PDB file of C-alpha atoms and ligand atoms in Angstrom:
ATOM      1  CA  MET A   1       0.000   0.000   0.000  1.00 92.00           C
ATOM      2  CA  THR A   2       1.302   3.507  -0.800  1.00 96.00           C
ATOM      3  CA  LEU A   3       1.276   6.360   1.700  1.00 97.00           C
ATOM      4  CA  GLY A   4      -1.490   8.077  -0.294  1.00 96.00           C
ATOM      5  CA  GLU A   5      -3.670   4.947  -0.304  1.00 96.00           C
ATOM      6  CA  CYS A   6      -3.070   4.419   3.387  1.00 97.00           C
ATOM      7  CA  ARG A   7      -4.065   8.039   4.106  1.00 97.00           C
ATOM      8  CA  THR A   8      -7.384   7.584   2.245  1.00 97.00           C
ATOM      9  CA  TRP A   9      -7.979   4.288   4.080  1.00 96.00           C
ATOM     10  CA  LEU A  10      -7.278   5.857   7.479  1.00 97.00           C
ATOM     11  CA  ILE A  11      -9.499   8.902   6.846  1.00 97.00           C
ATOM     12  CA  LYS A  12     -12.378   6.540   5.976  1.00 97.00           C
ATOM     13  CA  GLY A  13     -11.703   4.216   8.911  1.00 96.00           C
ATOM     14  CA  ILE A  14     -11.219   6.662  11.767  1.00 96.00           C
ATOM     15  CA  ARG A  15     -14.440   7.339  13.654  1.00 94.00           C
ATOM     16  CA  SER A  16     -13.894  10.697  15.315  1.00 92.00           C
ATOM     17  CA  GLU A  17     -14.959  14.317  14.845  1.00 91.00           C
ATOM     18  CA  SER A  18     -11.770  15.021  12.904  1.00 94.00           C
ATOM     19  CA  PRO A  19     -10.756  11.916  10.878  1.00 96.00           C
ATOM     20  CA  LYS A  20      -8.525  13.851   8.464  1.00 97.00           C
ATOM     21  CA  ALA A  21      -6.524  15.675  11.133  1.00 96.00           C
ATOM     22  CA  ASP A  22      -6.315  12.476  13.196  1.00 97.00           C
ATOM     23  CA  ALA A  23      -5.145  10.380  10.214  1.00 97.00           C
ATOM     24  CA  ASP A  24      -2.460  12.941   9.382  1.00 97.00           C
ATOM     25  CA  ALA A  25      -1.277  13.140  12.986  1.00 96.00           C
ATOM     26  CA  LEU A  26      -0.982   9.339  13.201  1.00 97.00           C
ATOM     27  CA  LEU A  27       0.808   9.117   9.828  1.00 98.00           C
ATOM     28  CA  CYS A  28       3.330  11.820  10.789  1.00 97.00           C
ATOM     29  CA  PHE A  29       3.893  10.074  14.123  1.00 96.00           C
ATOM     30  CA  VAL A  30       4.393   6.553  12.749  1.00 97.00           C
ATOM     31  CA  LEU A  31       6.351   7.563   9.646  1.00 97.00           C
ATOM     32  CA  GLY A  32       8.327  10.302  11.387  1.00 96.00           C
ATOM     33  CA  CYS A  33       7.549  12.805   8.636  1.00 95.00           C
ATOM     34  CA  THR A  34       6.006  16.259   8.212  1.00 95.00           C
ATOM     35  CA  ARG A  35       2.482  17.027   7.012  1.00 94.00           C
ATOM     36  CA  THR A  36       3.888  18.341   3.739  1.00 96.00           C
ATOM     37  CA  GLU A  37       5.686  15.036   3.134  1.00 96.00           C
ATOM     38  CA  LEU A  38       2.353  13.192   3.454  1.00 96.00           C
ATOM     39  CA  ILE A  39       1.461  14.878   0.162  1.00 95.00           C
ATOM     40  CA  THR A  40       4.840  15.079  -1.584  1.00 96.00           C
ATOM     41  CA  GLU A  41       5.755  11.445  -0.738  1.00 95.00           C
ATOM     42  CA  SER A  42       2.276  10.009  -1.333  1.00 96.00           C
ATOM     43  CA  SER A  43       3.490   7.395  -3.837  1.00 97.00           C
ATOM     44  CA  ARG A  44       6.044   5.884  -1.443  1.00 96.00           C
ATOM     45  CA  ALA A  45       5.285   2.250  -0.488  1.00 97.00           C
ATOM     46  CA  LEU A  46       4.743   1.582   3.221  1.00 96.00           C
ATOM     47  CA  THR A  47       6.407  -1.376   4.919  1.00 96.00           C
ATOM     48  CA  ASP A  48       4.292  -4.052   6.621  1.00 96.00           C
ATOM     49  CA  ALA A  49       5.598  -2.898  10.000  1.00 97.00           C
ATOM     50  CA  GLU A  50       4.471   0.686   9.296  1.00 97.00           C
ATOM     51  CA  THR A  51       1.010  -0.451   8.164  1.00 96.00           C
ATOM     52  CA  GLU A  52       0.590  -2.627  11.255  1.00 96.00           C
ATOM     53  CA  ARG A  53       1.569   0.221  13.592  1.00 97.00           C
ATOM     54  CA  LEU A  54      -0.859   2.534  11.812  1.00 97.00           C
ATOM     55  CA  GLU A  55      -3.632  -0.053  12.139  1.00 96.00           C
ATOM     56  CA  SER A  56      -3.058  -0.403  15.857  1.00 97.00           C
ATOM     57  CA  CYS A  57      -2.958   3.402  16.341  1.00 98.00           C
ATOM     58  CA  ALA A  58      -6.220   3.785  14.385  1.00 97.00           C
ATOM     59  CA  GLU A  59      -7.804   1.097  16.549  1.00 97.00           C
ATOM     60  CA  ARG A  60      -6.776   2.936  19.734  1.00 96.00           C
ATOM     61  CA  ARG A  61      -8.242   6.153  18.313  1.00 97.00           C
ATOM     62  CA  ASN A  62     -11.473   4.316  17.449  1.00 96.00           C
ATOM     63  CA  ASN A  63     -11.653   3.168  21.072  1.00 94.00           C
ATOM     64  CA  GLY A  64     -11.745   6.858  21.984  1.00 94.00           C
ATOM     65  CA  GLU A  65      -8.169   7.390  23.139  1.00 95.00           C
ATOM     66  CA  PRO A  66      -6.969  10.986  22.552  1.00 95.00           C
ATOM     67  CA  ILE A  67      -4.489  11.456  19.688  1.00 96.00           C
ATOM     68  CA  ALA A  68      -2.037  13.157  22.079  1.00 96.00           C
ATOM     69  CA  TYR A  69      -1.865  10.053  24.297  1.00 96.00           C
ATOM     70  CA  ILE A  70      -1.229   7.864  21.226  1.00 97.00           C
ATOM     71  CA  THR A  71       1.505  10.066  19.771  1.00 96.00           C
ATOM     72  CA  GLY A  72       2.779  11.125  23.216  1.00 96.00           C
ATOM     73  CA  THR A  73       3.085  14.798  22.252  1.00 96.00           C
ATOM     74  CA  ARG A  74       0.982  17.943  21.922  1.00 96.00           C
ATOM     75  CA  GLY A  75       1.793  21.376  20.528  1.00 95.00           C
ATOM     76  CA  PHE A  76       1.180  24.334  22.856  1.00 97.00           C
ATOM     77  CA  TRP A  77       2.070  28.015  22.315  1.00 97.00           C
ATOM     78  CA  ASP A  78       5.156  27.743  20.062  1.00 97.00           C
ATOM     79  CA  PHE A  79       6.604  24.461  21.338  1.00 98.00           C
ATOM     80  CA  GLU A  80       5.789  20.782  21.903  1.00 96.00           C
ATOM     81  CA  VAL A  81       5.321  18.947  25.164  1.00 98.00           C
ATOM     82  CA  GLU A  82       5.410  15.265  25.952  1.00 98.00           C
ATOM     83  CA  VAL A  83       2.082  14.105  27.387  1.00 97.00           C
ATOM     84  CA  ASN A  84       0.933  10.987  29.177  1.00 96.00           C
ATOM     85  CA  SER A  85      -2.080   9.747  31.091  1.00 94.00           C
ATOM     86  CA  SER A  86      -0.758  11.110  34.425  1.00 95.00           C
ATOM     87  CA  THR A  87      -2.102  14.545  33.546  1.00 95.00           C
ATOM     88  CA  LEU A  88      -4.272  16.779  31.378  1.00 96.00           C
ATOM     89  CA  ILE A  89      -3.537  17.302  27.677  1.00 97.00           C
ATOM     90  CA  PRO A  90      -2.896  21.051  27.190  1.00 97.00           C
ATOM     91  CA  ARG A  91      -5.897  22.786  25.575  1.00 95.00           C
ATOM     92  CA  PRO A  92      -5.829  25.672  23.077  1.00 93.00           C
ATOM     93  CA  GLU A  93      -7.985  27.799  25.426  1.00 94.00           C
ATOM     94  CA  THR A  94      -5.261  27.608  28.079  1.00 97.00           C
ATOM     95  CA  GLU A  95      -3.196  29.875  25.810  1.00 96.00           C
ATOM     96  CA  PHE A  96      -5.539  32.661  27.015  1.00 96.00           C
ATOM     97  CA  LEU A  97      -4.191  32.071  30.504  1.00 98.00           C
ATOM     98  CA  VAL A  98      -0.633  32.430  29.184  1.00 98.00           C
ATOM     99  CA  GLU A  99      -1.539  35.617  27.273  1.00 97.00           C
ATOM    100  CA  THR A 100      -3.227  37.082  30.336  1.00 97.00           C
ATOM    101  CA  ALA A 101      -0.244  36.214  32.542  1.00 98.00           C
ATOM    102  CA  LEU A 102       2.185  37.797  30.066  1.00 98.00           C
ATOM    103  CA  GLY A 103       0.125  40.982  30.038  1.00 97.00           C
ATOM    104  CA  LEU A 104       0.516  41.233  33.816  1.00 97.00           C
ATOM    105  CA  PHE A 105       4.065  39.993  34.304  1.00 97.00           C
ATOM    106  CA  ARG A 106       7.301  41.501  32.966  1.00 95.00           C
ATOM    107  CA  GLY A 107       9.723  39.536  35.158  1.00 94.00           C
ATOM    108  CA  GLY A 108      10.459  38.391  38.706  1.00 97.00           C
ATOM    109  CA  THR A 109       9.349  35.078  40.202  1.00 98.00           C
ATOM    110  CA  PHE A 110       6.287  33.102  39.207  1.00 98.00           C
ATOM    111  CA  LEU A 111       4.529  29.950  40.314  1.00 98.00           C
ATOM    112  CA  ASP A 112       2.405  27.544  38.257  1.00 98.00           C
ATOM    113  CA  LEU A 113       0.148  25.511  40.567  1.00 98.00           C
ATOM    114  CA  GLY A 114      -0.736  22.002  39.338  1.00 98.00           C
ATOM    115  CA  THR A 115       1.694  22.394  36.473  1.00 98.00           C
ATOM    116  CA  GLY A 116       0.911  18.990  34.861  1.00 98.00           C
ATOM    117  CA  THR A 117       2.880  18.772  31.619  1.00 98.00           C
ATOM    118  CA  GLY A 118       4.503  22.110  32.507  1.00 98.00           C
ATOM    119  CA  ALA A 119       3.003  23.723  29.379  1.00 98.00           C
ATOM    120  CA  ILE A 120       1.889  26.983  31.049  1.00 98.00           C
ATOM    121  CA  LEU A 121       5.122  27.359  32.987  1.00 98.00           C
ATOM    122  CA  ILE A 122       7.259  26.699  29.896  1.00 98.00           C
ATOM    123  CA  ALA A 123       5.314  29.209  27.763  1.00 98.00           C
ATOM    124  CA  ILE A 124       5.715  31.988  30.367  1.00 98.00           C
ATOM    125  CA  ALA A 125       9.357  31.118  31.047  1.00 98.00           C
ATOM    126  CA  ARG A 126      10.190  31.198  27.320  1.00 98.00           C
ATOM    127  CA  GLU A 127       8.538  34.602  26.905  1.00 98.00           C
ATOM    128  CA  ARG A 128      10.097  36.027  30.105  1.00 98.00           C
ATOM    129  CA  PRO A 129      13.596  34.505  30.072  1.00 97.00           C
ATOM    130  CA  SER A 130      14.825  36.551  33.036  1.00 97.00           C
ATOM    131  CA  ALA A 131      11.988  35.301  35.301  1.00 98.00           C
ATOM    132  CA  LYS A 132      12.472  32.591  37.889  1.00 98.00           C
ATOM    133  CA  ALA A 133       9.963  29.770  37.357  1.00 98.00           C
ATOM    134  CA  PHE A 134       8.457  27.514  40.030  1.00 98.00           C
ATOM    135  CA  GLY A 135       5.868  24.776  39.576  1.00 98.00           C
ATOM    136  CA  THR A 136       4.101  22.324  41.854  1.00 98.00           C
ATOM    137  CA  ASP A 137       2.089  19.176  41.232  1.00 98.00           C
ATOM    138  CA  VAL A 138       0.738  16.567  43.607  1.00 97.00           C
ATOM    139  CA  VAL A 139       1.200  13.727  41.072  1.00 97.00           C
ATOM    140  CA  SER A 140       4.805  12.434  41.065  1.00 98.00           C
ATOM    141  CA  GLU A 141       4.579  11.185  37.488  1.00 98.00           C
ATOM    142  CA  ALA A 142       3.428  14.666  36.397  1.00 98.00           C
ATOM    143  CA  VAL A 143       6.359  16.261  38.253  1.00 98.00           C
ATOM    144  CA  ARG A 144       8.777  14.026  36.332  1.00 98.00           C
ATOM    145  CA  LEU A 145       6.953  14.796  33.072  1.00 98.00           C
ATOM    146  CA  ALA A 146       7.064  18.578  33.678  1.00 98.00           C
ATOM    147  CA  ARG A 147      10.799  18.377  34.444  1.00 98.00           C
ATOM    148  CA  ARG A 148      11.437  16.438  31.214  1.00 98.00           C
ATOM    149  CA  ASN A 149       9.399  18.988  29.246  1.00 98.00           C
ATOM    150  CA  CYS A 150      11.345  21.882  30.785  1.00 98.00           C
ATOM    151  CA  ASP A 151      14.636  20.205  29.848  1.00 98.00           C
ATOM    152  CA  ALA A 152      13.444  19.419  26.316  1.00 98.00           C
ATOM    153  CA  ASN A 153      12.408  23.049  25.841  1.00 98.00           C
ATOM    154  CA  ARG A 154      15.549  24.416  27.527  1.00 97.00           C
ATOM    155  CA  VAL A 155      13.648  26.087  30.358  1.00 98.00           C
ATOM    156  CA  ARG A 156      15.127  26.269  33.839  1.00 98.00           C
ATOM    157  CA  ALA A 157      12.473  25.759  36.498  1.00 98.00           C
ATOM    158  CA  ASP A 158      12.119  24.483  40.042  1.00 98.00           C
ATOM    159  CA  ILE A 159       9.323  21.884  39.924  1.00 98.00           C
ATOM    160  CA  ARG A 160       8.315  20.509  43.322  1.00 98.00           C
ATOM    161  CA  GLU A 161       6.032  17.651  44.310  1.00 98.00           C
ATOM    162  CA  GLY A 162       3.127  18.395  46.623  1.00 98.00           C
ATOM    163  CA  SER A 163      -0.368  19.782  46.843  1.00 98.00           C
ATOM    164  CA  TRP A 164      -0.839  23.368  45.594  1.00 98.00           C
ATOM    165  CA  TYR A 165       1.253  25.729  47.835  1.00 98.00           C
ATOM    166  CA  GLU A 166       2.552  22.997  50.163  1.00 98.00           C
ATOM    167  CA  PRO A 167       6.013  22.644  48.557  1.00 98.00           C
ATOM    168  CA  VAL A 168       6.519  26.442  48.487  1.00 98.00           C
ATOM    169  CA  SER A 169       4.894  27.200  51.847  1.00 97.00           C
ATOM    170  CA  ASP A 170       7.359  29.918  52.883  1.00 95.00           C
ATOM    171  CA  MET A 171       7.706  31.599  49.478  1.00 98.00           C
ATOM    172  CA  LYS A 172       6.207  34.660  47.793  1.00 98.00           C
ATOM    173  CA  PHE A 173       5.894  35.347  44.070  1.00 98.00           C
ATOM    174  CA  ASP A 174       5.167  38.207  41.686  1.00 98.00           C
ATOM    175  CA  LEU A 175       2.736  36.073  39.681  1.00 98.00           C
ATOM    176  CA  ILE A 176       0.757  32.920  40.414  1.00 98.00           C
ATOM    177  CA  VAL A 177      -1.004  31.056  37.589  1.00 98.00           C
ATOM    178  CA  SER A 178      -3.073  27.897  37.591  1.00 98.00           C
ATOM    179  CA  ASN A 179      -5.310  25.767  35.433  1.00 98.00           C
ATOM    180  CA  PRO A 180      -6.744  23.648  38.250  1.00 98.00           C
ATOM    181  CA  PRO A 181      -9.432  20.971  38.065  1.00 98.00           C
ATOM    182  CA  TYR A 182     -12.747  22.858  37.828  1.00 98.00           C
ATOM    183  CA  ILE A 183     -15.338  20.500  36.367  1.00 97.00           C
ATOM    184  CA  ASP A 184     -18.370  19.605  38.463  1.00 95.00           C
ATOM    185  CA  PRO A 185     -18.254  15.878  39.394  1.00 95.00           C
ATOM    186  CA  ASP A 186     -21.751  15.442  37.895  1.00 94.00           C
ATOM    187  CA  ASP A 187     -20.945  17.104  34.547  1.00 95.00           C
ATOM    188  CA  HIS A 188     -22.012  14.704  31.766  1.00 94.00           C
ATOM    189  CA  HIS A 189     -19.111  15.873  29.541  1.00 91.00           C
ATOM    190  CA  LEU A 190     -16.866  13.638  31.643  1.00 94.00           C
ATOM    191  CA  GLU A 191     -18.455  10.619  29.936  1.00 93.00           C
ATOM    192  CA  GLU A 192     -17.839  11.934  26.405  1.00 91.00           C
ATOM    193  CA  GLY A 193     -14.873  12.053  24.034  1.00 89.00           C
ATOM    194  CA  ASP A 194     -11.191  12.442  24.855  1.00 92.00           C
ATOM    195  CA  VAL A 195     -11.762  13.612  28.426  1.00 94.00           C
ATOM    196  CA  ARG A 196     -12.750  10.034  29.435  1.00 95.00           C
ATOM    197  CA  PHE A 197      -9.090   9.046  29.171  1.00 94.00           C
ATOM    198  CA  GLU A 198      -7.709  11.905  31.256  1.00 96.00           C
ATOM    199  CA  PRO A 199      -7.201  11.591  35.020  1.00 95.00           C
ATOM    200  CA  ARG A 200     -10.152  12.776  37.102  1.00 94.00           C
ATOM    201  CA  THR A 201      -7.717  14.389  39.563  1.00 93.00           C
ATOM    202  CA  ALA A 202      -6.781  16.884  36.825  1.00 95.00           C
ATOM    203  CA  LEU A 203     -10.405  17.597  35.846  1.00 96.00           C
ATOM    204  CA  VAL A 204     -12.860  17.363  38.705  1.00 95.00           C
ATOM    205  CA  SER A 205     -13.311  19.452  41.826  1.00 94.00           C
ATOM    206  CA  GLY A 206     -16.070  19.374  44.449  1.00 93.00           C
ATOM    207  CA  HIS A 207     -18.859  21.903  45.057  1.00 92.00           C
ATOM    208  CA  SER A 208     -19.683  22.775  41.430  1.00 92.00           C
ATOM    209  CA  GLY A 209     -16.020  22.503  40.457  1.00 95.00           C
ATOM    210  CA  LEU A 210     -14.986  25.393  42.717  1.00 96.00           C
ATOM    211  CA  ASP A 211     -13.210  23.706  45.657  1.00 97.00           C
ATOM    212  CA  ASP A 212      -9.672  23.898  44.258  1.00 98.00           C
ATOM    213  CA  LEU A 213     -10.171  27.408  42.861  1.00 98.00           C
ATOM    214  CA  ARG A 214     -11.438  28.516  46.286  1.00 98.00           C
ATOM    215  CA  HIS A 215      -8.320  27.139  47.967  1.00 98.00           C
ATOM    216  CA  ILE A 216      -5.915  28.570  45.371  1.00 98.00           C
ATOM    217  CA  ILE A 217      -7.495  32.042  45.490  1.00 98.00           C
ATOM    218  CA  GLY A 218      -7.923  32.078  49.281  1.00 98.00           C
ATOM    219  CA  ALA A 219      -4.274  31.227  49.951  1.00 98.00           C
ATOM    220  CA  ALA A 220      -2.799  33.348  47.131  1.00 98.00           C
ATOM    221  CA  PRO A 221      -2.443  36.626  49.118  1.00 98.00           C
ATOM    222  CA  ARG A 222      -0.047  34.874  51.542  1.00 97.00           C
ATOM    223  CA  HIS A 223       2.141  33.866  48.583  1.00 98.00           C
ATOM    224  CA  LEU A 224       2.122  37.068  46.561  1.00 98.00           C
ATOM    225  CA  ASN A 225       4.441  40.038  46.826  1.00 97.00           C
ATOM    226  CA  SER A 226       2.951  43.502  47.059  1.00 96.00           C
ATOM    227  CA  ALA A 227       1.252  44.311  43.701  1.00 96.00           C
ATOM    228  CA  GLY A 228       1.595  40.646  42.664  1.00 98.00           C
ATOM    229  CA  HIS A 229      -0.906  39.022  40.329  1.00 98.00           C
ATOM    230  CA  LEU A 230      -3.037  35.887  40.248  1.00 98.00           C
ATOM    231  CA  ALA A 231      -4.501  34.477  37.004  1.00 98.00           C
ATOM    232  CA  VAL A 232      -6.587  31.294  36.878  1.00 98.00           C
ATOM    233  CA  GLU A 233      -8.448  29.309  34.241  1.00 98.00           C
ATOM    234  CA  HIS A 234     -11.984  28.208  35.113  1.00 98.00           C
ATOM    235  CA  GLY A 235     -15.188  26.781  33.681  1.00 96.00           C
ATOM    236  CA  TRP A 236     -17.326  28.717  31.179  1.00 95.00           C
ATOM    237  CA  ASN A 237     -19.957  29.508  33.835  1.00 95.00           C
ATOM    238  CA  GLN A 238     -17.656  30.166  36.814  1.00 97.00           C
ATOM    239  CA  GLY A 239     -16.504  33.723  36.027  1.00 98.00           C
ATOM    240  CA  PHE A 240     -18.884  35.401  38.463  1.00 98.00           C
ATOM    241  CA  ALA A 241     -18.021  33.026  41.320  1.00 98.00           C
ATOM    242  CA  VAL A 242     -14.272  33.352  40.693  1.00 98.00           C
ATOM    243  CA  ARG A 243     -14.409  37.175  40.581  1.00 98.00           C
ATOM    244  CA  LYS A 244     -16.281  37.100  43.895  1.00 98.00           C
ATOM    245  CA  LEU A 245     -13.672  34.770  45.446  1.00 98.00           C
ATOM    246  CA  MET A 246     -10.882  37.086  44.290  1.00 98.00           C
ATOM    247  CA  GLY A 247     -12.656  40.195  45.572  1.00 98.00           C
ATOM    248  CA  ASP A 248     -13.263  38.521  48.950  1.00 98.00           C
ATOM    249  CA  ALA A 249      -9.572  37.562  49.133  1.00 98.00           C
ATOM    250  CA  GLY A 250      -8.559  41.227  48.751  1.00 97.00           C
ATOM    251  CA  PHE A 251      -7.627  41.342  45.056  1.00 98.00           C
ATOM    252  CA  THR A 252      -8.193  44.550  43.099  1.00 97.00           C
ATOM    253  CA  ASP A 253      -8.717  45.159  39.363  1.00 97.00           C
ATOM    254  CA  VAL A 254     -10.414  41.751  39.086  1.00 98.00           C
ATOM    255  CA  ARG A 255     -11.371  40.977  35.483  1.00 98.00           C
ATOM    256  CA  SER A 256     -12.296  38.009  33.298  1.00 98.00           C
ATOM    257  CA  VAL A 257     -11.168  37.173  29.759  1.00 96.00           C
ATOM    258  CA  ARG A 258     -13.335  35.354  27.234  1.00 96.00           C
ATOM    259  CA  ASP A 259     -12.223  32.323  25.183  1.00 92.00           C
ATOM    260  CA  TYR A 260     -12.798  31.579  21.459  1.00 88.00           C
ATOM    261  CA  GLY A 261     -16.330  30.468  22.281  1.00 90.00           C
ATOM    262  CA  GLY A 262     -17.115  33.813  23.965  1.00 94.00           C
ATOM    263  CA  HIS A 263     -17.160  32.282  27.473  1.00 95.00           C
ATOM    264  CA  GLU A 264     -15.394  33.767  30.483  1.00 97.00           C
ATOM    265  CA  ARG A 265     -12.448  31.401  30.833  1.00 98.00           C
ATOM    266  CA  VAL A 266      -9.674  33.213  32.690  1.00 98.00           C
ATOM    267  CA  THR A 267      -9.934  35.584  35.654  1.00 98.00           C
ATOM    268  CA  TYR A 268      -7.139  37.687  37.120  1.00 98.00           C
ATOM    269  CA  GLY A 269      -6.543  40.156  39.894  1.00 98.00           C
ATOM    270  CA  THR A 270      -3.795  42.149  41.588  1.00 98.00           C
ATOM    271  CA  MET A 271      -2.821  42.498  45.248  1.00 96.00           C
ATOM    272  CA  PRO A 272      -2.795  46.063  46.546  1.00 95.00           C
ATOM    273  CA  ASP A 273       0.564  47.814  46.221  1.00 90.00           C
ATOM    274  CA  SER A 274       1.733  48.396  49.796  1.00 83.00           C
ATOM    275  CA  ARG A 275       4.049  51.175  48.564  1.00 76.00           C
ATOM    276  CA  ALA A 276       1.231  53.053  46.825  1.00 71.00           C
ATOM    277  CA  GLY A 277       0.643  56.508  48.258  1.00 62.00           C
ATOM    278  CA  THR A 278       3.852  56.462  50.276  1.00 54.00           C
ATOM    279  CA  ALA A 279       6.106  57.536  47.417  1.00 49.00           C
ATOM    280  CA  GLU A 280       7.511  61.087  46.894  1.00 49.00           C
TER     281      GLU A 280
HETATM  282  N1  LIG B 301     -11.239  22.819  29.978  1.00 74.64           N
HETATM  283  C1  LIG B 301     -11.074  21.427  30.204  1.00 74.64           C
HETATM  284  C2  LIG B 301     -12.248  20.641  29.672  1.00 74.64           C
HETATM  285  O1  LIG B 301     -13.324  21.149  29.590  1.00 74.64           O
HETATM  286  C3  LIG B 301     -10.865  21.084  31.653  1.00 74.64           C
HETATM  287  C4  LIG B 301      -9.622  21.654  32.203  1.00 74.64           C
HETATM  288  C5  LIG B 301      -9.581  21.639  33.668  1.00 74.64           C
HETATM  289  O2  LIG B 301     -10.352  20.991  34.375  1.00 74.64           O
HETATM  290  N2  LIG B 301      -8.665  22.356  34.180  1.00 74.64           N
HETATM  291  O3  LIG B 301     -12.076  19.506  29.308  1.00 74.64           O
END
């Protein structure tokens, strides 16, 4: 079978919302080639070993497994991260969190809570090379994964194992970011699509998905320098609740940012500047 024939066969055989993109991703992964080469090399004959690997990948996809877990990588911002089932696959909407953080933060120290693959931390660290990056995650396998991703993307960071602020209990930062679990345990989306394969610990939080956000926001003032910032990702219908939590915690200039779908997805705030009014 030629590459071109195999591509047509895969596109027909893959049962997902995006058979063409999925077929191309699997072909590039198995054949170790670029998307352009899928077209320019379409008459090249595939070996039996290549065809068998492609068949088994297509079967995994048809069982619902996310493409990123099959290929082991996902693009985020302007780089790639290794992914595995210990943590969430980075989402395009999380780039809004990175953009928001970059708008608030020119340099200094920052902390990414529940860093997972390390995608958010790596994006900020690459854009702010003079900043000192810290990350925490309660899942040891995720900590190892984040460290590997930092190394692969030549980012220096201090990634520590433990729950939220626990591993940095005595430290303060200029920026704290987090994409915590925020889905309600009863949300039916958890039974659909790629999300079924991701760990619940990275997705679900109690009390309408707000428990972890409440903890992160409530404890943030103790870990932020004067005029420091907090930016968090949250569910499409949690903007109001998150703004209220930030206001109650003493944050000022609290605002939400909408995602591609027009939903409030990221909320940020700033701690009062203790030097304000004392200058001159
Ligand atoms: N936005 C993701 C989803 O809907 C969930 C991410 C998260 O829980 N932090 O699948």
